[in-house]
């Protein structure tokens, strides 16, 4: 019991230790590390809605994009304070999450999927048209930020952005862990498995889904804000359907309902993308596609299931030997 | 004096397109009542439970729980008022353990299920109560096993245990022994015998032995209508009831 706890504690420490080591080991490419953490947060937000609560959504980019544009516009028009801008992004995405959630969460399955797609499409179209506001195809440029707490400046080496992303990711991770282990989280797990059962024990299913959808939206919005702040740029691609697709692939690759699934999935996705894109842009899509198919076919719990899957194979092999 | 009735149904009607599944159903349950609802397959028994519990919207009719109308209340709100059901086909959280299935219900009952903070002690207490309830059902051995791995009979017991854990005042049991192999049904019948006396219970059951042992009153439903009602003796002597059960289990 004691040993299991120690092992678990070490397990929990690993990703964060890697993040800190990376900072010192690869100072030349902190931007890449920051991107990875942003996508981890984004994937984690999807894990709460899709993985834990079973909300079939392909619309997560709506909140990532909305968060990014809010943070960018806030910096340009209202205040260059990054933390205020970040809070504004969280507030706006929470609000939009709650409003759109209220409209769509009584549906399920393909209907829900279509509605979430529609929401991204509408926002994406709007961002494309409203060139005065968003810069359209050129993107939102000229974002200037004050130093965080008036001390840590955003600079070209990306040190501040890196730690900023790390701290935000850690904060959300702690909250997400809370959520999934709480009675609230357990009821979401029940809703995913059998909403009828949950209603029969008195669960207000719609309200629970709305709550987690709103939290998930805020988390995705926070990831979007990080993206806007880290790159000081917001392009139309943040609201692209492809962005929704990518985060879904990353999550499924790493494994849903583990919280750490997004860590593995987003990291592998970006690393593979980075490397194979250097060889050929076509090649990388091929690699990611192959990886996804292999994961879904061979590892029901995503790449995080790799270890246990190998153990299962070994057990089966040994059982075969005995016979 | 409708307030002395645990449940009172008047003129309940429902149709699916051309198919009439409930017409002008009246039913009263006194506190602590034991009433059996019987009828051939497709008579509308499960539909009746769905109408009472709010999973289906009736076309017409009134439903009162302890004199209070349930009009417009959603299923979860009816559960909170003490109207609880079990299912003909198991509705369990198959990936969770038996204990978690119960603890989740208990947490919901005690309104812990919105909690994100300082929930540790409450959740532990939910688990303790869940364990205790499993022991009362004599299925404590199932506590740590995933529901999907449990024998069907134990899953049926869990259905009942979950319903009971919600502290119902009116309990609707939809064929509690449905699908259970005959050598396991006795355990379920024993569980029925142990149900708290103060709960008003409507049981749907095909096994006439169980009906006669359990119920003081029988209501016979056929094609959505109440065909007959009365004491077990009267019902078993009723030729109309024999007619709808022609060729089926002996009445
Ligand atoms: N949602 C629905 N839409 C359309 N028809 C339905 C629906 N639910 C039930 N029915 C039909 O209504 C009729 C009554 O069904 P119900 O399940 O209430 O019967 P039952 O008395 O419980 O039968 P059994 O003894 O087989 O459980 C059946 O003919 C069934 O096919
Ligand atoms: Mg039925």
XYZ file of C-alpha atoms and ligand atoms in Angstrom:
606
model
C 0.000 0.000 0.000
C 2.719 2.399 1.111
C 4.911 1.441 -1.835
C 2.079 1.861 -4.310
C 1.592 5.370 -3.008
C 5.260 6.233 -3.410
C 5.261 4.861 -6.952
C 2.145 6.878 -7.749
C 3.704 10.034 -6.310
C 6.790 9.555 -8.451
C 4.550 8.927 -11.446
C 2.774 12.203 -10.834
C 6.052 14.057 -10.506
C 7.505 12.796 -13.784
C 5.733 15.060 -16.307
C 6.379 18.167 -14.226
C 10.005 17.214 -13.682
C 10.376 16.764 -17.427
C 8.883 20.215 -17.974
C 11.420 21.790 -15.620
C 14.339 19.793 -17.026
C 13.322 20.775 -20.550
C 13.597 24.416 -19.564
C 17.264 24.038 -18.694
C 18.147 21.383 -21.244
C 16.668 22.950 -24.362
C 16.784 26.715 -23.777
C 17.022 27.266 -27.526
C 13.577 25.861 -28.227
C 11.370 26.910 -25.348
C 8.674 27.991 -27.776
C 8.150 24.394 -28.755
C 7.791 23.357 -25.123
C 5.283 26.147 -24.576
C 3.258 24.968 -27.559
C 3.235 21.441 -26.180
C 1.924 22.636 -22.821
C -0.776 24.720 -24.488
C -1.945 21.685 -26.429
C -1.818 19.526 -23.333
C -4.141 21.958 -21.599
C -6.381 22.064 -24.644
C -6.526 18.247 -24.780
C -7.217 18.097 -21.040
C -10.176 20.430 -21.498
C -11.553 18.048 -24.113
C -10.928 15.087 -21.834
C -13.251 16.579 -19.216
C -16.123 17.038 -21.660
C -15.605 14.154 -24.082
C -13.633 11.676 -22.026
C -15.205 11.927 -18.597
C -18.696 13.246 -19.265
C -19.118 11.650 -22.695
C -20.222 14.893 -24.355
C -19.727 14.140 -28.023
C -18.120 17.369 -29.203
C -16.007 18.379 -32.129
C -16.386 22.011 -31.233
C -13.597 22.481 -28.742
C -11.744 24.808 -31.124
C -14.585 27.300 -30.655
C -13.429 27.926 -27.111
C -9.718 27.741 -27.877
C -10.200 30.314 -30.633
C -12.525 32.479 -28.632
C -10.054 32.505 -25.750
C -7.206 33.392 -28.090
C -9.102 36.239 -29.786
C -10.378 37.571 -26.476
C -6.888 37.640 -25.004
C -5.463 39.219 -28.156
C -8.157 41.867 -28.522
C -8.048 42.617 -24.820
C -4.330 43.301 -25.017
C -4.725 45.526 -28.071
C -7.807 47.505 -27.102
C -8.213 47.366 -23.342
C -5.099 46.628 -21.371
C -1.719 45.048 -21.980
C -1.891 43.283 -18.615
C -1.554 39.570 -19.506
C -3.278 38.286 -16.380
C -6.298 40.532 -16.831
C -6.458 39.459 -20.448
C -6.243 35.832 -19.433
C -9.057 36.235 -16.937
C -11.139 37.994 -19.579
C -10.593 35.062 -21.947
C -11.667 32.621 -19.249
C -14.723 34.726 -18.438
C -15.835 35.064 -22.052
C -15.377 31.375 -22.858
C -17.211 30.376 -19.687
C -20.098 32.582 -20.664
C -20.218 31.351 -24.251
C -19.749 27.776 -23.026
C -22.700 28.115 -20.683
C -24.916 29.756 -23.323
C -24.137 27.352 -26.156
C -24.154 24.403 -23.753
C -27.628 25.364 -22.584
C -28.765 25.307 -26.195
C -27.260 21.996 -27.271
C -26.800 19.704 -24.263
C -30.325 18.308 -24.320
C -29.300 16.522 -27.515
C -27.006 13.519 -27.831
C -25.078 11.553 -30.412
C -24.786 12.758 -33.975
C -27.147 15.680 -33.407
C -24.926 16.995 -30.656
C -21.833 16.433 -32.771
C -23.375 18.431 -35.621
C -24.387 21.262 -33.322
C -20.886 21.552 -31.894
C -19.495 21.595 -35.430
C -21.999 24.303 -36.325
C -20.851 26.486 -33.438
C -17.217 26.349 -34.554
C -18.226 27.031 -38.130
C -20.282 30.071 -37.192
C -17.479 31.546 -35.093
C -14.915 30.736 -37.752
C -17.011 32.403 -40.460
C -17.524 35.431 -38.279
C -13.817 35.768 -37.538
C -13.131 35.472 -41.243
C -15.634 38.194 -42.156
C -14.976 40.637 -39.336
C -11.617 41.683 -40.707
C -11.706 45.013 -38.846
C -11.821 43.163 -35.574
C -9.771 40.052 -36.237
C -7.536 41.018 -39.115
C -9.116 38.208 -41.123
C -6.585 36.155 -43.036
C -3.699 38.270 -41.817
C -4.481 37.416 -38.254
C -4.479 39.585 -35.178
C -1.181 41.385 -35.023
C 0.426 43.969 -32.827
C -0.283 42.324 -29.494
C 1.862 43.983 -26.852
C 1.990 42.672 -23.326
C 3.170 44.138 -20.061
C 5.493 42.005 -17.967
C 3.691 39.523 -15.715
C 3.400 41.061 -12.228
C 5.328 43.942 -13.778
C 8.483 41.832 -13.528
C 8.640 38.960 -16.000
C 8.881 40.250 -19.533
C 7.717 38.362 -22.563
C 10.779 38.198 -24.783
C 12.058 36.383 -27.812
C 13.655 33.623 -25.764
C 10.231 32.646 -24.458
C 11.339 31.995 -20.877
C 8.460 33.910 -19.362
C 5.922 32.357 -21.718
C 7.241 28.910 -20.868
C 6.813 29.305 -17.130
C 3.561 31.142 -17.549
C 2.185 28.169 -19.522
C 3.608 25.702 -17.026
C 1.997 27.440 -14.052
C -1.369 27.795 -15.779
C -1.292 24.158 -16.886
C -0.443 23.014 -13.394
C -3.252 25.067 -11.882
C -5.838 23.616 -14.253
C -4.445 20.137 -13.765
C -4.926 20.360 -10.001
C -8.481 21.566 -10.519
C -9.219 18.859 -13.092
C -7.946 16.172 -10.743
C -10.190 17.531 -8.042
C -13.128 17.472 -10.375
C -12.711 13.938 -11.656
C -12.258 12.447 -8.192
C -15.048 14.415 -6.552
C -18.611 13.144 -6.175
C -19.424 15.573 -8.996
C -16.869 13.869 -11.230
C -18.182 10.447 -10.321
C -21.661 11.505 -11.308
C -20.288 12.635 -14.678
C -18.700 9.230 -15.100
C -22.109 7.727 -14.384
C -23.798 10.031 -16.876
C -21.360 8.964 -19.578
C -22.106 5.304 -18.909
C -25.848 5.483 -18.419
C -27.731 8.789 -18.255
C -30.993 6.952 -17.674
C -29.625 5.322 -14.539
C -28.448 8.669 -13.254
C -31.845 10.290 -13.734
C -33.405 7.359 -11.930
C -31.273 8.116 -8.862
C -32.194 11.784 -8.992
C -29.302 13.310 -10.943
C -30.099 16.542 -12.787
C -28.222 15.309 -15.839
C -28.569 18.416 -17.962
C -27.231 20.709 -15.234
C -24.265 18.462 -14.557
C -23.376 18.371 -18.233
C -23.776 22.113 -18.482
C -21.451 22.587 -15.521
C -18.648 20.446 -16.922
C -19.107 21.817 -20.430
C -18.688 25.336 -19.043
C -15.576 24.373 -17.091
C -14.184 22.617 -20.138
C -14.863 25.695 -22.263
C -13.040 27.900 -19.769
C -10.072 25.564 -19.790
C -9.909 25.551 -23.585
C -10.272 29.327 -23.548
C -7.386 29.532 -21.129
C -5.272 27.438 -23.501
C -6.256 29.819 -26.307
C -5.246 32.817 -24.200
C -1.878 31.195 -23.504
C -1.435 30.699 -27.224
C -2.224 34.335 -28.005
C 0.099 35.567 -25.264
C 2.964 33.196 -26.047
C 3.066 33.988 -29.772
C 1.619 37.525 -29.579
C -0.402 36.512 -32.599
C -3.829 35.020 -33.290
C -4.532 33.459 -36.675
C -7.807 32.206 -38.103
C -6.562 28.649 -37.677
C -7.375 28.753 -33.941
C -11.043 28.517 -34.890
C -10.500 25.935 -37.605
C -12.349 22.639 -37.596
C -8.946 21.114 -38.142
C -7.897 22.442 -34.741
C -10.842 20.608 -33.175
C -9.847 17.499 -35.060
C -6.228 17.763 -34.035
C -6.953 18.061 -30.335
C -9.319 15.106 -30.563
C -6.655 13.010 -32.257
C -4.093 14.043 -29.650
C -6.431 13.093 -26.812
C -7.426 9.745 -28.277
C -3.802 9.020 -29.080
C -2.792 9.571 -25.465
C -5.895 8.014 -23.970
C -9.123 9.491 -22.640
C -10.184 9.641 -19.017
C -6.696 9.640 -17.531
C -5.947 13.386 -17.465
C -2.397 12.385 -18.395
C -3.666 11.124 -21.757
C -3.471 14.650 -23.119
C 0.111 14.961 -21.837
C 1.266 11.968 -23.825
C -0.967 12.517 -26.832
C -0.256 16.211 -27.368
C 3.478 15.746 -26.822
C 3.761 12.857 -29.236
C 1.572 14.582 -31.765
C 3.635 17.757 -31.787
C 6.969 15.949 -31.699
C 6.030 13.652 -34.557
C 4.627 16.597 -36.471
C 7.829 18.557 -35.911
C 10.138 15.758 -37.020
C 8.257 14.245 -39.900
C 7.290 17.640 -41.270
C 11.002 18.262 -41.689
C 11.130 15.226 -43.944
C 7.968 15.970 -45.875
C 4.664 17.619 -44.997
C 2.763 14.779 -46.599
C 4.752 12.225 -44.669
C 3.768 13.597 -41.292
C 0.061 13.245 -41.868
C 0.755 9.701 -42.923
C 2.681 9.009 -39.711
C 0.074 10.582 -37.436
C -2.736 8.762 -39.233
C -0.903 5.454 -38.925
C -0.147 6.088 -35.273
C -3.785 6.855 -34.551
C -5.050 3.740 -36.309
C -2.496 1.565 -34.522
C -3.421 3.098 -31.155
C -7.142 2.681 -31.581
C -6.807 -0.863 -32.870
C -4.203 -2.143 -30.436
C -4.524 -0.050 -27.293
C -8.025 0.559 -26.064
C -6.819 3.096 -23.522
C -4.539 5.067 -25.852
C -0.748 5.234 -25.641
C -0.947 5.418 -21.842
C -2.186 1.851 -22.112
C 1.043 0.746 -23.791
C 2.660 -0.637 -20.612
C -0.423 -2.532 -19.389
C -1.041 -3.833 -22.928
C 2.481 -5.279 -23.088
C 1.928 -6.935 -19.697
C -1.336 -8.430 -20.929
C 0.424 -9.808 -24.006
C 3.102 -11.319 -21.787
C 0.497 -12.945 -19.518
C -1.288 -14.384 -22.498
C 1.971 -15.668 -23.910
C 2.922 -17.274 -20.602
C -0.515 -18.823 -20.288
C -0.031 -20.261 -23.782
C 3.367 -21.659 -22.760
C 1.885 -23.426 -19.768
C -0.686 -25.099 -21.963
C -58.884 12.253 1.679
C -56.230 12.068 -0.984
C -53.515 13.127 1.445
C -53.582 9.767 3.170
C -52.642 8.084 -0.081
C -49.015 7.529 -0.897
C -49.737 7.520 -4.605
C -52.891 8.366 -6.465
C -53.388 8.091 -10.219
C -56.482 9.290 -12.044
C -57.420 8.893 -15.696
C -53.886 8.321 -16.922
C -53.760 8.030 -20.705
C -51.002 7.637 -23.252
C -50.742 6.565 -26.850
C -47.809 5.996 -29.184
C -49.290 6.989 -32.518
C -52.154 4.588 -33.063
C -51.067 2.271 -30.261
C -52.931 2.947 -27.043
C -50.697 1.958 -24.128
C -52.609 3.543 -21.247
C -56.256 4.430 -21.089
C -58.010 5.915 -18.112
C -55.880 4.123 -15.574
C -56.821 4.777 -11.940
C -54.692 3.464 -9.121
C -54.211 4.154 -5.421
C -51.424 3.045 -3.156
C -51.922 3.404 0.583
C -48.813 3.905 2.721
C -47.139 0.525 3.083
C -49.305 -1.002 0.364
C -48.248 -4.127 -1.542
C -49.950 -4.085 -4.915
C -49.080 -6.272 -7.869
C -49.546 -5.116 -11.455
C -49.903 -8.030 -13.826
C -50.811 -8.423 -17.451
C -49.657 -10.069 -20.659
C -46.563 -8.926 -22.565
C -47.068 -5.535 -24.146
C -49.959 -4.679 -21.821
C -48.321 -1.372 -20.942
C -46.924 -2.164 -17.498
C -43.460 -0.728 -18.042
C -44.999 2.219 -19.847
C -47.116 2.843 -16.754
C -43.975 2.979 -14.613
C -42.372 5.357 -17.122
C -45.428 7.599 -16.971
C -45.469 7.669 -13.182
C -41.760 8.395 -12.867
C -41.721 11.112 -15.517
C -39.638 9.312 -18.121
C -42.684 9.544 -20.370
C -45.162 12.388 -20.580
C -48.812 11.258 -20.274
C -51.379 12.621 -22.715
C -53.887 13.044 -19.890
C -54.360 12.244 -16.269
C -53.263 13.225 -12.779
C -50.575 11.732 -10.610
C -50.306 12.703 -6.963
C -47.651 11.736 -4.483
C -48.845 12.255 -0.933
C -51.500 14.614 -2.238
C -49.036 16.694 -4.267
C -49.331 16.796 -8.011
C -46.291 15.585 -9.945
C -47.405 17.509 -13.008
C -44.434 18.887 -14.927
C -41.794 17.435 -12.611
C -38.800 15.766 -14.211
C -37.807 12.206 -13.224
C -35.003 13.378 -10.957
C -37.373 15.736 -9.131
C -39.839 12.899 -8.578
C -37.043 10.769 -7.150
C -36.290 13.555 -4.679
C -39.914 13.419 -3.540
C -39.629 9.730 -2.834
C -40.935 8.096 -6.003
C -38.329 5.522 -7.022
C -38.292 2.701 -9.553
C -36.303 -0.310 -10.590
C -35.922 -1.459 -14.180
C -37.051 -4.534 -16.041
C -33.712 -4.459 -17.851
C -30.758 -3.580 -15.640
C -29.704 0.040 -15.700
C -26.392 -0.099 -13.895
C -23.024 1.567 -14.267
C -21.388 -1.486 -15.765
C -17.768 -0.291 -15.479
C -18.087 0.637 -11.819
C -17.995 -1.637 -8.819
C -21.195 -2.599 -7.066
C -20.177 -0.400 -4.138
C -19.570 2.618 -6.358
C -22.945 2.144 -8.007
C -24.544 2.433 -4.594
C -22.266 5.153 -3.290
C -23.021 7.345 -6.291
C -26.731 6.992 -5.599
C -26.235 7.744 -1.919
C -24.107 10.802 -2.703
C -26.877 12.031 -4.955
C -29.500 11.434 -2.274
C -27.485 13.341 0.323
C -26.767 16.143 -2.145
C -23.008 15.665 -2.173
C -22.920 15.215 -5.907
C -22.269 18.873 -6.662
C -19.278 18.902 -4.383
C -15.867 19.762 -5.746
C -14.229 20.603 -2.458
C -13.764 18.949 0.913
C -15.694 15.922 -0.159
C -13.385 13.216 1.190
C -15.221 12.449 4.414
C -18.697 12.592 2.847
C -17.652 10.266 0.053
C -16.140 7.814 2.535
C -19.419 7.818 4.406
C -21.326 7.134 1.188
C -19.040 4.159 0.565
C -19.538 2.901 4.116
C -23.283 3.033 3.759
C -23.005 1.345 0.362
C -21.002 -1.479 1.921
C -23.538 -1.842 4.691
C -26.412 -2.019 2.229
C -24.621 -4.681 0.222
C -24.183 -6.678 3.407
C -27.882 -6.341 4.161
C -28.563 -7.691 0.688
C -26.087 -10.475 1.415
C -24.028 -9.489 -1.612
C -21.042 -7.974 0.198
C -18.730 -10.233 -1.795
C -19.738 -8.295 -4.907
C -18.660 -4.926 -3.478
C -15.297 -4.640 -5.201
C -16.236 -6.324 -8.438
C -17.184 -4.570 -11.619
C -20.900 -4.819 -12.195
C -20.413 -6.241 -15.681
C -18.658 -9.227 -14.112
C -21.410 -10.004 -11.606
C -23.896 -12.838 -12.093
C -27.186 -11.496 -13.407
C -28.997 -12.342 -10.177
C -26.635 -10.142 -8.185
C -27.048 -7.338 -10.692
C -30.801 -7.565 -10.133
C -30.252 -7.355 -6.377
C -28.108 -4.290 -6.949
C -30.938 -2.661 -8.898
C -33.152 -3.108 -5.850
C -30.432 -2.019 -3.421
C -29.863 1.204 -5.367
C -33.566 1.997 -5.359
C -33.761 1.340 -1.618
C -30.708 3.463 -0.893
C -32.643 6.463 -2.209
C -35.042 6.065 0.734
C -38.198 5.794 -1.359
C -41.666 6.329 0.035
C -43.220 4.777 -3.051
C -41.295 2.067 -4.863
C -42.134 0.708 -8.304
C -40.522 -2.652 -8.992
C -40.547 -3.620 -12.660
C -40.156 -7.409 -12.841
C -37.349 -7.651 -10.272
C -36.582 -11.252 -11.194
C -36.738 -10.752 -14.979
C -33.999 -12.579 -16.820
C -32.690 -14.324 -13.726
C -32.086 -18.074 -14.075
C -34.611 -19.996 -11.962
C -32.063 -21.279 -9.455
C -31.194 -17.669 -8.532
C -34.704 -16.231 -8.257
C -35.192 -17.341 -4.661
C -32.580 -14.837 -3.449
C -34.508 -12.048 -5.103
C -37.799 -13.176 -3.637
C -36.185 -13.181 -0.219
C -34.985 -9.639 -0.826
C -38.580 -8.683 -1.654
C -39.721 -10.151 1.648
C -37.240 -7.946 3.486
C -38.394 -4.659 1.951
C -39.252 -2.105 4.649
C -42.919 -2.312 5.611
C -43.563 1.442 5.501
C -42.763 1.800 1.783
C -45.745 1.658 -0.576
C -44.838 -0.817 -3.282
C -46.186 -1.562 -6.737
C -44.626 -4.699 -8.154
C -44.820 -5.916 -11.721
C -44.299 -9.642 -11.775
C -45.187 -12.580 -13.994
C -44.573 -15.327 -11.456
C -47.955 -15.854 -9.792
C -46.371 -17.616 -6.853
C -44.459 -14.457 -6.046
C -47.494 -12.259 -6.643
C -49.617 -14.290 -4.258
C -46.947 -14.341 -1.600
C -46.190 -10.628 -1.838
C -49.339 -8.682 -2.744
C -52.544 -7.867 -0.900
C -54.105 -6.531 -4.048
C -53.717 -7.282 -7.734
C -54.375 -4.997 -10.672
C -54.645 -6.615 -14.091
C -53.659 -4.550 -17.087
C -54.412 -5.522 -20.686
C -53.949 -3.304 -23.717
C -53.388 -0.310 -21.502
C -56.608 -0.743 -19.556
C -57.343 -1.982 -16.077
C -59.155 -5.214 -16.753
C -59.741 -6.258 -13.176
C -58.596 -5.514 -9.671
C -59.094 -7.132 -6.303
C -57.710 -9.542 -3.772
C -55.480 -12.350 -5.061
C -58.265 -14.852 -4.455
C -60.801 -12.823 -6.397
C -58.411 -12.239 -9.285
C -57.444 -15.869 -9.613
C -61.137 -16.768 -9.832
C -61.893 -14.099 -12.458
C -62.665 -15.664 -15.844
C -61.670 -12.502 -17.770
C -58.210 -12.678 -16.262
C -57.969 -16.325 -17.230
C -58.933 -15.361 -20.741
C -56.116 -12.825 -21.272
C -53.646 -15.245 -19.778
C -54.866 -18.100 -21.961
C -52.015 -20.464 -22.513
C -49.747 -18.453 -20.236
C -48.646 -19.088 -16.678
C -51.480 -20.478 -14.539
C -53.512 -17.946 -12.591
N -41.259 4.523 -26.657
C -42.158 3.741 -27.287
N -42.594 4.071 -28.525
C -43.495 3.290 -29.180
N -44.037 2.188 -28.665
C -43.652 1.801 -27.435
C -42.696 2.553 -26.688
N -42.496 1.948 -25.492
C -43.303 0.862 -25.503
N -43.990 0.773 -26.654
C -45.003 -0.246 -26.983
O -46.028 -0.113 -26.017
C -46.536 -1.387 -25.672
C -46.464 -1.581 -24.190
O -45.120 -1.775 -23.825
P -44.636 -2.026 -22.337
O -43.176 -2.143 -22.344
O -45.219 -1.018 -21.446
O -45.293 -3.445 -22.038
P -45.152 -4.344 -20.749
O -46.515 -4.556 -20.226
O -44.144 -3.814 -19.832
O -44.652 -5.720 -21.399
P -43.606 -6.798 -20.850
O -44.359 -7.728 -19.986
O -43.119 -7.451 -22.088
O -42.542 -6.072 -20.128
C -45.746 -2.407 -26.468
O -46.493 -2.770 -27.609
C -44.496 -1.655 -26.856
O -44.003 -2.148 -28.069
Mg -42.336 -4.383 -19.142
